[in-house]
XYZ file of C-alpha atoms in Angstrom:
396
model
C 105.355 82.965 1.861
C 102.257 80.566 1.472
C 99.761 81.824 -1.351
C 96.929 83.706 -0.285
C 92.944 82.096 -1.342
C 90.347 84.407 -1.437
C 87.468 83.781 -4.190
C 86.633 87.483 -4.763
C 83.293 86.446 -6.661
C 82.394 84.665 -3.899
C 83.872 86.836 -1.064
C 81.225 89.754 -2.480
C 78.373 87.122 -2.818
C 78.470 86.563 0.864
C 79.058 90.246 1.636
C 76.160 91.524 -0.215
C 73.876 88.899 1.044
C 74.505 89.695 4.497
C 73.731 92.851 3.814
C 70.155 92.699 2.693
C 67.870 94.620 4.296
C 70.037 96.504 6.076
C 70.957 99.022 3.816
C 67.673 100.108 4.272
C 67.100 99.718 7.926
C 70.072 101.882 9.785
C 69.416 102.314 13.370
C 66.843 104.921 14.123
C 67.709 107.732 16.958
C 64.684 105.720 19.332
C 66.194 102.292 17.738
C 69.850 103.772 18.618
C 71.246 101.962 22.278
C 71.005 105.038 25.229
C 67.883 106.685 23.902
C 65.290 107.910 26.938
C 61.958 106.896 24.821
C 60.450 104.752 26.572
C 58.562 101.484 25.362
C 57.422 98.203 26.215
C 60.779 96.104 25.823
C 62.127 99.160 27.944
C 59.279 99.570 30.936
C 60.204 95.777 31.751
C 61.901 94.445 34.934
C 64.833 92.563 33.937
C 63.695 89.706 35.401
C 60.197 89.995 35.269
C 59.557 86.250 34.850
C 62.615 84.873 35.713
C 62.762 81.513 37.091
C 65.241 80.522 39.063
C 67.046 76.858 39.366
C 66.574 75.323 42.561
C 70.088 74.480 43.200
C 71.129 78.289 42.729
C 73.580 78.528 45.014
C 72.657 80.786 48.366
C 75.170 84.206 47.662
C 72.402 84.314 43.899
C 69.354 83.517 45.273
C 68.417 87.345 45.984
C 68.502 88.925 42.193
C 69.618 92.222 44.116
C 72.598 90.859 45.513
C 73.586 89.232 41.975
C 72.858 92.654 40.818
C 74.822 94.109 42.381
C 78.272 92.180 42.300
C 77.657 88.433 43.669
C 78.213 87.496 40.131
C 81.952 88.597 40.508
C 82.215 86.036 43.289
C 82.172 82.741 41.973
C 83.956 79.405 42.197
C 83.812 76.025 40.112
C 81.687 74.910 42.868
C 78.913 77.550 42.306
C 78.886 76.435 38.270
C 75.192 76.425 37.147
C 75.500 73.343 34.872
C 72.640 71.638 33.551
C 70.577 72.807 30.839
C 67.762 73.498 33.220
C 69.489 75.607 35.005
C 70.620 78.412 32.844
C 69.510 81.527 34.841
C 70.306 85.698 33.401
C 68.518 88.359 34.826
C 69.487 91.770 33.046
C 71.624 93.937 34.702
C 70.991 97.748 33.399
C 73.899 99.772 31.796
C 76.465 95.853 33.353
C 77.797 96.154 29.708
C 79.016 99.476 28.902
C 81.707 101.112 26.349
C 84.271 100.599 28.592
C 83.650 97.423 29.800
C 83.049 95.655 26.615
C 86.030 97.047 24.824
C 88.411 95.318 27.876
C 86.088 92.359 27.637
C 88.936 89.473 26.697
C 88.599 86.686 24.028
C 87.683 83.203 25.438
C 89.373 81.273 23.195
C 90.688 78.207 25.494
C 89.002 76.368 23.067
C 91.520 77.732 20.091
C 94.069 75.519 20.714
C 94.386 72.481 19.214
C 97.294 70.875 18.335
C 95.927 69.259 15.063
C 93.503 66.075 14.806
C 94.836 62.224 13.341
C 95.452 62.061 10.142
C 94.048 60.265 7.475
C 94.666 59.653 3.854
C 92.780 62.164 1.890
C 90.783 61.483 -0.903
C 87.442 59.661 0.354
C 84.325 60.218 -1.229
C 82.793 60.950 1.810
C 83.591 63.416 4.854
C 83.126 60.987 8.048
C 86.544 60.070 9.650
C 88.794 62.040 6.950
C 91.021 64.861 7.726
C 92.581 66.826 4.078
C 95.851 68.345 4.555
C 95.946 71.573 6.584
C 94.768 75.142 4.133
C 97.403 77.526 3.680
C 96.300 80.994 5.369
C 93.397 83.322 4.466
C 94.583 87.054 5.689
C 91.972 88.177 7.217
C 90.132 90.973 5.723
C 88.282 93.663 7.371
C 84.808 94.409 7.128
C 83.455 97.666 5.490
C 82.381 100.074 7.812
C 79.026 100.789 8.884
C 78.992 97.215 9.657
C 74.843 97.378 9.649
C 75.430 98.405 5.892
C 77.594 95.330 5.540
C 76.805 92.261 7.892
C 73.641 92.959 9.560
C 73.474 90.214 11.268
C 76.647 90.220 12.728
C 77.846 91.057 16.002
C 78.999 89.819 19.755
C 78.495 87.519 22.762
C 79.225 89.462 26.078
C 79.196 87.445 29.051
C 81.723 87.245 33.212
C 83.407 84.138 33.993
C 85.524 83.694 36.920
C 87.914 85.269 34.936
C 86.325 88.329 34.226
C 84.635 89.963 31.795
C 84.812 87.490 28.365
C 83.942 87.827 24.609
C 82.746 85.626 21.291
C 81.045 86.776 18.143
C 77.413 85.777 17.172
C 74.869 85.561 14.495
C 71.039 86.973 14.123
C 69.067 84.051 12.657
C 65.656 83.558 11.523
C 63.056 81.460 13.772
C 60.456 79.486 12.025
C 58.039 80.309 14.635
C 58.047 84.212 14.191
C 58.517 84.894 10.732
C 60.812 88.208 10.526
C 60.532 88.895 13.623
C 63.040 86.494 15.493
C 64.536 86.786 18.093
C 67.946 84.205 17.919
C 71.177 84.634 17.741
C 73.713 81.562 16.851
C 76.834 81.283 18.546
C 79.060 78.644 19.747
C 78.681 76.228 23.058
C 81.936 77.803 25.146
C 80.742 80.798 24.477
C 77.796 80.169 26.972
C 78.706 77.091 28.720
C 82.258 75.837 30.317
C 81.291 72.678 29.395
C 82.927 69.075 31.092
C 84.706 70.693 34.337
C 82.426 73.661 34.349
C 78.989 75.421 33.720
C 76.730 78.680 32.556
C 78.495 81.724 32.230
C 76.789 85.196 33.760
C 75.388 88.406 31.746
C 75.397 86.723 28.803
C 74.382 89.796 25.921
C 74.402 90.170 22.516
C 75.097 93.870 20.517
C 74.966 93.182 17.122
C 76.851 95.628 14.749
C 79.276 96.261 17.509
C 81.423 99.426 16.655
C 79.668 100.019 13.653
C 81.819 102.739 12.394
C 85.089 100.151 13.441
C 86.405 102.927 15.714
C 90.232 102.431 17.087
C 90.282 100.761 20.467
C 91.656 104.438 22.288
C 88.214 105.977 21.198
C 85.487 103.034 21.762
C 85.805 104.399 25.832
C 84.793 107.844 24.901
C 82.493 107.446 21.824
C 78.815 107.482 22.128
C 76.699 104.889 23.004
C 74.858 104.735 19.946
C 78.491 104.141 18.291
C 79.871 100.960 19.679
C 75.885 99.617 20.211
C 74.189 101.274 17.409
C 71.264 98.800 18.280
C 71.924 98.250 21.909
C 72.267 95.336 24.273
C 70.306 92.141 24.311
C 70.348 89.808 26.405
C 69.678 86.107 26.292
C 66.646 85.047 28.510
C 67.811 82.102 27.278
C 70.555 79.559 26.015
C 71.262 75.755 24.877
C 73.916 73.891 23.395
C 74.118 70.457 22.889
C 74.361 67.696 25.866
C 77.713 66.553 23.909
C 78.758 69.916 24.622
C 77.841 70.204 28.448
C 79.500 66.409 28.743
C 82.425 66.836 26.721
C 83.593 70.189 26.231
C 87.176 71.068 26.964
C 89.255 74.406 27.756
C 91.793 73.042 25.238
C 91.835 70.366 22.564
C 89.283 69.468 20.704
C 87.340 67.232 23.177
C 84.148 67.914 22.106
C 84.524 71.012 19.205
C 81.962 68.435 16.993
C 79.584 70.005 19.127
C 80.270 73.247 19.838
C 77.354 75.213 18.506
C 74.717 77.352 21.101
C 71.499 79.063 20.356
C 70.793 82.081 22.114
C 67.167 83.865 22.627
C 67.351 87.500 23.408
C 65.653 90.263 24.449
C 66.389 94.262 24.591
C 67.825 95.902 27.394
C 65.963 99.170 26.079
C 64.774 99.399 22.706
C 61.383 100.814 20.732
C 60.133 96.968 21.560
C 61.038 95.301 18.158
C 62.205 92.096 17.569
C 66.128 91.857 17.236
C 65.580 90.735 13.087
C 62.863 93.756 12.857
C 65.950 95.828 14.775
C 68.903 95.523 12.828
C 67.298 94.726 9.219
C 68.448 90.629 8.681
C 68.658 87.052 9.928
C 70.404 84.513 8.039
C 68.541 80.649 8.038
C 70.265 77.772 9.133
C 71.118 74.883 7.036
C 71.361 71.341 9.127
C 71.913 69.218 5.843
C 75.296 70.022 5.962
C 76.791 69.761 2.855
C 79.655 67.899 1.935
C 83.023 69.052 1.419
C 83.134 68.505 -2.164
C 79.720 70.392 -3.036
C 80.689 73.838 -1.650
C 83.049 76.122 -3.550
C 84.085 78.658 -1.311
C 82.470 79.456 2.498
C 83.627 82.146 4.634
C 83.759 82.827 8.794
C 82.813 86.253 9.500
C 83.979 87.553 13.506
C 85.028 89.981 15.942
C 88.669 88.401 16.459
C 90.679 89.927 20.003
C 93.736 87.867 20.790
C 96.872 89.624 19.049
C 97.647 91.087 16.561
C 93.533 92.328 16.903
C 92.368 94.056 19.867
C 88.326 92.587 19.111
C 86.783 96.241 18.015
C 86.938 95.702 14.399
C 85.197 92.881 12.153
C 87.116 90.519 10.206
C 85.871 87.814 7.623
C 87.471 84.984 5.734
C 86.486 83.695 2.857
C 88.067 79.979 1.598
C 87.104 77.099 -0.247
C 86.737 74.271 2.827
C 87.931 70.848 4.141
C 88.139 67.988 6.946
C 89.213 68.114 9.860
C 88.320 64.547 11.606
C 88.961 65.393 16.025
C 87.681 61.767 16.401
C 86.342 59.258 14.345
C 83.625 58.419 16.208
C 82.354 61.792 15.972
C 81.636 64.480 13.091
C 84.190 65.517 10.718
C 84.147 69.060 11.072
C 84.659 71.661 8.318
C 88.213 73.936 8.449
C 89.188 77.096 6.429
C 92.017 78.980 6.312
C 92.132 82.116 8.486
C 94.426 84.218 10.100
C 91.291 85.331 12.792
C 92.577 84.792 16.292
C 89.939 83.730 19.815
C 87.235 86.233 19.655
C 86.237 85.503 16.275
C 84.752 82.190 18.491
C 81.606 81.587 17.761
C 81.247 84.114 14.732
C 78.588 82.566 11.273
C 79.942 80.583 8.497
C 78.157 81.328 5.373
C 77.614 79.438 2.480
C 75.220 79.405 -0.429
C 72.370 76.725 0.008
C 70.631 75.018 -2.308
C 68.357 77.246 -3.231
C 71.419 80.019 -3.898
C 70.770 82.095 -1.216
C 73.503 82.326 1.839
C 72.902 80.272 4.888
C 74.897 79.740 8.171
C 76.551 76.277 7.666
C 78.616 76.698 11.022
C 80.593 78.709 13.389
C 84.317 79.311 14.556
C 85.194 76.303 17.565
C 88.885 75.548 17.296
C 91.390 76.348 15.560
C 95.517 76.136 16.267
C 98.371 77.947 18.315
C 99.596 79.717 15.355
C 96.138 80.957 14.154
C 96.032 79.861 10.501
C 93.035 78.222 10.409
C 89.878 77.664 11.689
C 87.201 75.077 12.112
C 83.663 74.616 12.567
C 81.115 72.054 13.284
C 78.784 70.496 10.508
C 74.957 71.053 11.465
C 73.149 67.668 11.647
C 70.451 66.597 14.089
C 72.036 67.723 16.551
C 72.193 71.552 16.532
C 68.963 71.257 14.553
C 67.052 69.910 17.554
C 68.727 72.668 19.978
C 67.476 75.165 17.256
C 63.794 73.127 17.377
C 63.681 73.931 21.122
C 64.753 77.478 21.479
C 62.298 78.624 18.675
C 59.552 76.095 19.873
C 60.075 77.353 23.297
C 59.901 81.218 22.413
C 56.921 80.096 20.182
C 53.710 81.252 22.084
C 55.400 84.284 23.457
C-alpha cells in the first residue's frame, strides 16, 4: 500500500485560517435558512432587474413558465452559450434538503488518463509533468463546518441530466471590502464547455450540512442544519473564454482554464453580504507560485461519487507537483487525493507571500481511480474573470 502523506503542521495551519472570524459568527436565528423574518433582501423579487438574453429560447422567455418547470425541458439546441447569455432567476424553494441531497456529481471532467510525459527536474514549471503523486486519503473536516471551514460550501445547478452538484469557496471582493458576495468554483460547474452552454438554477450553499449528518437524516433535518446560512443564487457568473471554447466532458481539454466566479444574492436573509453572513472570505492569489516554492497545498470539497455520498466535507493536504495537459497551455498543480466527483470546484489553499492562507486553485480533473486531483494555476486569465465580476457589481 502506498504511503500516506499529510503534513500535519501545514494542515493545521490551513484549517485554522479557514475558521478565522467564523468561530464568533455562527448563524443566528434570523440568518438561518427558513427564517420568516422579512428583510430588504428577502422582500425583493427574484427576477427584479433580470436582463434576458435576446436569443433566449421561446420556451424560456416567460419567467413564470421557467419557474414552473420549463427549465427541465431543454436540449442542446437550447443551450445559452456565450458569456453574455447568462441568466439565472431565483426559483424560491427550488433547492430543498431533498433536492440538494439527491444532486449528483458533475464529474465527467474528472476522467483524464494522464498527460504527456516530460522529463522531471526542470527549474521551471511550464511544460513539465512530474511522476504521479502517491494517494492522500481524504480526511473528514471537523463539524460544525462554519467553525472549521467557513468559506467552503456546495454549488447546486441543473443540467439536462437533472440536479447536479460541485464545491466552491467564498472569496474576497476588492470593490466591497469585508462585504463580498463572490464565490469561486470550476468552470465546468457552471458551463458545459465546447459542446454546451450555461447550466441553470445555479445556487451556492455555504457550510452545507453544517453538522455532518448522515445522508439518511438530511431529508428530515431542519433546513437550518442543511443550509445554515441559506441559499445564495448566482445573479451573474463568468468563466474563461478558453473553457467556453475548449472545455470537454471528458479528458483534460480546457482544464488549465477551468475556473469560474459567481456573484450571488440570498434567496432570503438578513440583508447582509455573504462574507458578513459566513464570517470569512479568502483572498485569491493570481501570481501562480512555482511548485518548488510551495511546501503544502490543500483541497477542500464535498466528494459525492462512491465511496462518498456528497453529504460531508473532506480535505486533502499534500506537497504539490506539476501536470501538463498540452505544452502550449499552462501547467497545472497536482496533489495526491482520494476525493471523487462532487469535489470539483472546491478551493485549493496555500500560504501566500505574506504568510496568510490564500486560494491558489480549484479542483478540475483527476483519474478514474481517484488517486490524485489537478487544478489550474491562476494567472492573468483568472484575474480577468475575477476583476470583471467585481467591477460589474462595484456600484451596486
